[in-house]
Coordinates of C-alpha atoms and ligand atoms in Angstrom, one line a residue:
M1 CA 12.2 174.1 -141.4
E2 CA 9.7 176.6 -142.9
L3 CA 8.4 179.1 -140.1
W4 CA 5.1 180.7 -140.7
F5 CA 3.9 183.5 -138.8
T6 CA -0.2 183.7 -138.3
E7 CA -2.3 186.3 -137.8
L8 CA -5.4 185.1 -136.4
Q9 CA -7.8 187.5 -137.1
E10 CA -11.3 185.6 -136.2
K11 CA -11.7 182.2 -135.0
G12 CA -11.9 180.9 -138.2
L13 CA -9.6 183.4 -140.4
R14 CA -5.7 183.3 -140.2
L15 CA -3.6 184.9 -142.4
G16 CA -0.2 183.3 -142.7
F17 CA 3.0 184.5 -143.0
K18 CA 6.0 182.5 -144.9
V19 CA 9.2 184.1 -142.0
K20 CA 12.7 184.0 -143.3
D21 CA 14.2 185.3 -140.0
V22 CA 13.4 186.1 -136.9
L23 CA 15.1 190.0 -136.7
F24 CA 13.4 190.8 -132.8
K25 CA 11.8 189.0 -130.4
G26 CA 11.3 191.7 -127.4
R27 CA 8.6 191.4 -124.9
S28 CA 8.0 195.0 -123.1
Q29 CA 5.9 195.8 -120.3
Y30 CA 2.8 195.9 -122.2
Q31 CA 2.6 193.7 -125.2
E32 CA 5.3 191.5 -127.8
V33 CA 6.9 193.2 -130.3
C34 CA 8.5 191.0 -133.1
V35 CA 10.4 192.0 -136.8
Y36 CA 10.1 189.1 -138.7
D37 CA 11.3 189.0 -142.1
T38 CA 9.2 187.5 -144.4
V39 CA 9.1 186.2 -148.0
T40 CA 6.8 188.1 -149.4
Y41 CA 6.1 191.4 -147.8
G42 CA 9.8 192.2 -146.6
R43 CA 10.6 193.4 -143.4
A44 CA 6.9 193.5 -140.9
L45 CA 6.9 194.4 -137.3
M46 CA 4.0 192.3 -135.4
I47 CA 2.8 193.7 -132.1
D48 CA 1.1 190.5 -130.1
D49 CA 0.8 188.5 -133.4
V50 CA -1.3 191.2 -135.5
V51 CA 0.5 192.7 -138.0
M52 CA 1.4 196.3 -137.6
T53 CA 3.1 197.0 -140.9
T54 CA 5.2 195.4 -143.7
E55 CA 8.3 196.6 -145.2
K56 CA 6.2 196.6 -148.7
D57 CA 2.5 197.9 -147.9
E58 CA 3.2 200.1 -145.3
F59 CA 3.2 203.3 -147.8
V60 CA -0.5 202.4 -148.5
Y61 CA -1.5 202.7 -144.4
H62 CA 0.9 205.6 -144.0
E63 CA 0.6 207.5 -146.3
M64 CA -3.4 207.8 -146.5
L65 CA -3.6 207.8 -142.4
V66 CA -1.5 211.4 -142.8
H67 CA -1.7 213.2 -146.5
V68 CA -5.9 212.7 -146.4
P69 CA -6.6 215.1 -143.0
M70 CA -3.2 217.1 -144.1
M71 CA -4.9 217.9 -147.3
A72 CA -8.2 218.7 -146.1
H73 CA -6.2 221.3 -143.8
P74 CA -5.3 224.9 -145.1
R75 CA -1.7 224.5 -142.8
P76 CA -1.1 222.2 -140.7
E77 CA 2.0 223.4 -138.3
R78 CA 1.6 221.4 -135.7
V79 CA 0.5 217.8 -135.7
L80 CA -0.1 215.0 -133.1
V81 CA 0.4 211.7 -133.7
I82 CA -0.9 208.9 -131.1
G83 CA 0.7 205.5 -131.1
G84 CA 2.1 205.0 -134.1
G85 CA 6.2 203.8 -132.9
D86 CA 7.1 202.3 -135.9
G87 CA 7.3 206.4 -137.1
G88 CA 5.7 205.4 -141.0
A89 CA 2.8 208.3 -139.8
I90 CA 5.6 210.7 -138.5
R91 CA 7.6 210.4 -141.6
E92 CA 4.2 211.6 -143.8
V93 CA 3.5 213.9 -142.1
V94 CA 7.4 216.1 -142.3
K95 CA 7.2 215.9 -145.2
H96 CA 4.3 218.7 -145.7
P97 CA 6.9 221.7 -145.1
S98 CA 4.7 223.8 -142.8
V99 CA 4.4 221.8 -140.1
R100 CA 7.1 223.1 -137.1
F101 CA 6.4 221.0 -134.6
A102 CA 5.7 217.2 -135.0
H103 CA 4.5 215.2 -131.8
L104 CA 4.4 211.5 -131.4
V105 CA 3.2 209.8 -128.3
E106 CA 4.2 206.5 -128.0
I107 CA 3.2 204.1 -125.4
D108 CA 6.2 201.6 -125.5
Q109 CA 9.6 202.7 -126.3
M110 CA 10.3 199.1 -127.3
V111 CA 8.4 199.4 -130.3
I112 CA 10.1 202.7 -131.2
E113 CA 13.5 201.1 -130.9
A114 CA 12.9 197.7 -132.5
S115 CA 11.7 199.9 -135.9
R116 CA 14.9 202.0 -135.1
K117 CA 17.0 199.0 -135.3
Y118 CA 14.9 197.2 -137.8
L119 CA 12.6 199.6 -140.3
P120 CA 14.8 201.9 -140.5
Q121 CA 13.0 203.1 -143.8
I122 CA 10.3 203.5 -141.7
S123 CA 11.2 205.0 -138.7
L124 CA 14.3 207.4 -140.5
A125 CA 12.5 210.4 -139.5
L126 CA 12.1 210.2 -135.6
A127 CA 15.7 211.7 -135.7
D128 CA 13.4 215.0 -138.5
P129 CA 14.5 218.5 -135.8
R130 CA 11.0 219.4 -135.8
V131 CA 9.7 215.5 -133.7
K132 CA 9.4 215.5 -130.3
I133 CA 9.3 211.9 -128.8
T134 CA 6.8 211.4 -125.8
V135 CA 7.0 208.0 -124.3
G136 CA 3.1 207.6 -122.7
D137 CA 0.3 206.9 -122.5
G138 CA -1.7 209.4 -125.3
I139 CA -4.6 208.7 -123.6
E140 CA -3.7 210.3 -120.5
Y141 CA -1.8 213.3 -122.2
L142 CA -4.7 214.3 -124.0
K143 CA -6.9 214.3 -120.6
T144 CA -3.9 216.4 -119.2
T145 CA -2.3 218.8 -121.9
S146 CA -3.2 222.0 -122.2
D147 CA -1.0 221.5 -126.0
R148 CA -3.1 221.6 -129.3
Y149 CA -2.9 220.6 -132.1
D150 CA -3.4 221.5 -136.4
V151 CA -4.4 217.7 -137.6
I152 CA -4.1 214.8 -134.6
I153 CA -3.9 211.2 -135.7
V154 CA -4.5 208.1 -134.3
D155 CA -2.7 205.3 -135.3
S156 CA -2.9 202.2 -133.1
T157 CA -3.4 198.7 -132.8
D158 CA -6.5 197.2 -132.9
P159 CA -9.1 198.5 -130.6
V160 CA -7.8 194.6 -127.8
G161 CA -6.4 195.4 -124.8
A162 CA -4.5 198.7 -124.1
A163 CA -5.4 200.2 -127.1
T164 CA -9.1 199.9 -126.4
G165 CA -9.4 203.3 -124.5
L166 CA -7.9 205.0 -128.1
F167 CA -11.3 203.7 -129.7
A168 CA -14.2 205.9 -126.8
E169 CA -15.8 208.9 -127.0
D170 CA -13.8 209.9 -123.6
F171 CA -10.8 209.7 -125.9
Y172 CA -11.9 211.5 -128.8
R173 CA -13.4 214.0 -126.7
S174 CA -9.5 215.0 -125.2
V175 CA -9.0 214.5 -129.1
R176 CA -11.1 217.7 -129.7
N177 CA -10.7 219.5 -127.6
A178 CA -6.6 219.3 -127.9
L179 CA -7.7 220.5 -131.9
R180 CA -6.5 224.5 -132.6
P181 CA -9.9 226.2 -134.3
G182 CA -10.1 224.3 -137.8
G183 CA -8.8 221.5 -136.9
I184 CA -8.6 218.0 -138.2
H185 CA -8.7 214.1 -136.1
V186 CA -8.2 210.9 -137.5
S187 CA -8.2 207.5 -136.7
Q188 CA -7.3 204.4 -138.2
T189 CA -10.7 202.1 -137.1
E190 CA -10.2 198.0 -138.5
S191 CA -11.8 197.1 -141.5
P192 CA -15.3 196.9 -142.6
W193 CA -15.4 193.8 -143.1
F194 CA -14.7 192.5 -139.4
Y195 CA -15.5 195.7 -137.0
Q196 CA -18.4 196.9 -138.7
E197 CA -20.7 197.3 -135.4
L198 CA -17.3 199.6 -134.6
I199 CA -17.1 201.4 -137.5
G200 CA -20.7 202.5 -137.0
Q201 CA -19.9 203.3 -132.6
I202 CA -17.1 205.9 -133.8
A203 CA -19.7 207.4 -136.8
G204 CA -22.0 208.1 -134.3
V205 CA -19.6 209.6 -131.3
F206 CA -17.5 211.2 -134.9
R207 CA -21.0 212.9 -135.5
K208 CA -22.2 214.2 -131.8
I209 CA -18.3 215.5 -131.2
F210 CA -17.0 216.9 -134.7
P211 CA -18.7 219.4 -136.9
V212 CA -17.7 217.0 -140.2
Y213 CA -17.1 213.0 -140.1
S214 CA -16.1 211.4 -143.3
L215 CA -15.0 207.8 -143.7
Y216 CA -12.5 207.1 -146.5
L217 CA -10.6 204.0 -147.3
A218 CA -8.1 202.3 -149.1
T219 CA -6.8 198.7 -150.0
V220 CA -4.0 197.3 -147.2
P221 CA -2.6 193.9 -148.7
T222 CA -1.4 192.5 -144.6
Y223 CA -4.5 193.3 -142.9
P224 CA -7.1 191.5 -142.8
G225 CA -10.5 192.1 -144.6
N226 CA -7.9 194.3 -147.5
M227 CA -9.9 196.9 -147.3
W228 CA -9.5 199.4 -143.9
S229 CA -11.2 202.4 -142.7
F230 CA -9.8 205.8 -141.3
S231 CA -12.5 207.8 -139.5
M232 CA -11.9 211.6 -139.6
G233 CA -13.4 214.6 -137.6
S234 CA -13.2 217.8 -139.0
L235 CA -14.0 221.1 -136.6
E236 CA -14.8 223.3 -139.8
H237 CA -12.9 222.4 -143.0
S238 CA -15.4 220.0 -145.5
G239 CA -12.6 216.9 -145.3
D240 CA -11.6 217.9 -149.1
I241 CA -8.5 218.4 -149.9
V242 CA -7.5 222.4 -150.1
A243 CA -4.3 222.8 -152.2
P244 CA -3.5 220.4 -154.7
D245 CA -0.9 221.9 -155.1
R246 CA 0.6 221.1 -152.3
Y247 CA 1.0 217.4 -153.0
A248 CA 3.6 217.1 -155.6
A249 CA 6.5 218.2 -152.6
L250 CA 5.0 215.0 -150.7
G251 CA 6.4 212.2 -152.9
C252 CA 3.5 209.8 -152.5
K253 CA 3.9 205.9 -154.0
Y254 CA -0.1 205.9 -153.5
Y255 CA -1.7 208.5 -152.3
T256 CA -2.8 211.5 -155.1
P257 CA -5.7 214.0 -155.1
E258 CA -7.9 211.9 -156.7
L259 CA -7.4 209.5 -155.0
H260 CA -8.3 212.3 -151.9
A261 CA -11.5 211.9 -153.3
A262 CA -12.5 208.7 -154.4
S263 CA -11.6 207.2 -151.3
M264 CA -14.4 208.7 -149.7
V265 CA -16.7 207.1 -152.6
L266 CA -17.9 203.9 -150.2
P267 CA -19.3 200.7 -151.2
K268 CA -23.1 199.8 -150.2
F269 CA -22.2 197.7 -146.8
V270 CA -20.1 200.2 -145.8
Q271 CA -22.8 203.8 -146.4
D272 CA -25.4 201.2 -144.2
M273 CA -22.6 200.9 -141.7
I274 CA -22.5 204.8 -141.2
K275 CA -26.1 205.6 -141.9
E276 CA -27.2 207.9 -139.3
D277 CA -30.4 205.5 -138.9
P278 CA -29.7 201.9 -139.0
P279 CA -29.9 199.1 -140.6
R280 CA -26.4 198.0 -139.9
G281 CA -24.6 195.7 -141.2
V282 CA -22.3 193.6 -143.8
P283 CA -23.8 191.0 -146.7
G284 CA -23.8 187.1 -144.8
E285 CA -23.4 186.0 -141.6
A286 CA -22.6 188.1 -137.9
V287 CA -18.9 188.1 -137.5
E288 CA -17.3 187.0 -134.0
R289 CA -15.9 188.9 -132.1
P290 CA -11.9 189.0 -133.0
H291 CA -9.9 187.4 -131.8
K292 CA -8.0 187.8 -127.3
Ligands
LIG1 N1 -1.1 200.2 -137.1 C1 -2.1 199.4 -137.0 C2 -3.1 199.0 -137.8 C3 -3.7 197.9 -137.1 C4 -3.5 196.5 -137.8 N2 -4.7 195.5 -137.4 C5 -4.7 194.1 -137.6 N3 -3.4 193.8 -138.3 N4 -4.9 193.1 -138.0 C6 -0.5 200.0 -137.6 C7 1.0 201.0 -136.9 C8 1.5 201.3 -138.7 N5 2.4 202.1 -138.1

């Protein structure tokens, strides 16, 4: 019997992955967590039927999420990752020798456990001695903590349900407050093809909150639209790479110093989306609110 996993992006778009094997299926207090072995992309982590990461293409997303802000910072020592319980972002963070402390705050223990067991190549750095794992709500943590970080990375699910608060202005304000002087923040902000409004709103909020704002893109084949956006806010540094000589030690498969700069060169419809004074929009019809 053929087994297919389908992600429903919106009423008119589904993405299908042929499944060889179901390795894990669990329901936590927050969500359904699954690990499938897929024919095309290897093992894949799904949360509530949405693709989080796959063995084959995870490096694109994790390298771009992490190395762009890290290489734009002169010396990142203390780094916070909110979400990202699979450990992929943390793995890239600890490749930077300047990092003394990497803190993962993930709400769902089941994501961490399933990734440790079934996605060892992604989660391996969770065992690094510089890494501290807190199972808890990142929003609450940042509201109340007096800890301060050089780089804060938000590796969230889509802005649906529990993750909605991770895309809200109040949350970004607590992110800014938890940055050390010169600190940099990045959030994954979905595909420009389906979340143009969100990306535009975040641009407005980041411009209010952070002295420097940039949007950059990467191509993630297993995410809807493939073109993926990352919104970066910085207290001081421009967002450009500061020390290209640090690159060689990272052992990247996607990120390069040239690509760092190139990822901020935006197609016209994406430029329009983040213009200070709209008109905003993408060619074609308005897209309905995504699934769920
Ligand atoms: N962060 C999830 C990106 C959102 C994917 N969205 C989608 N497929 N509709 C993933 C966690 C990876 N560490």
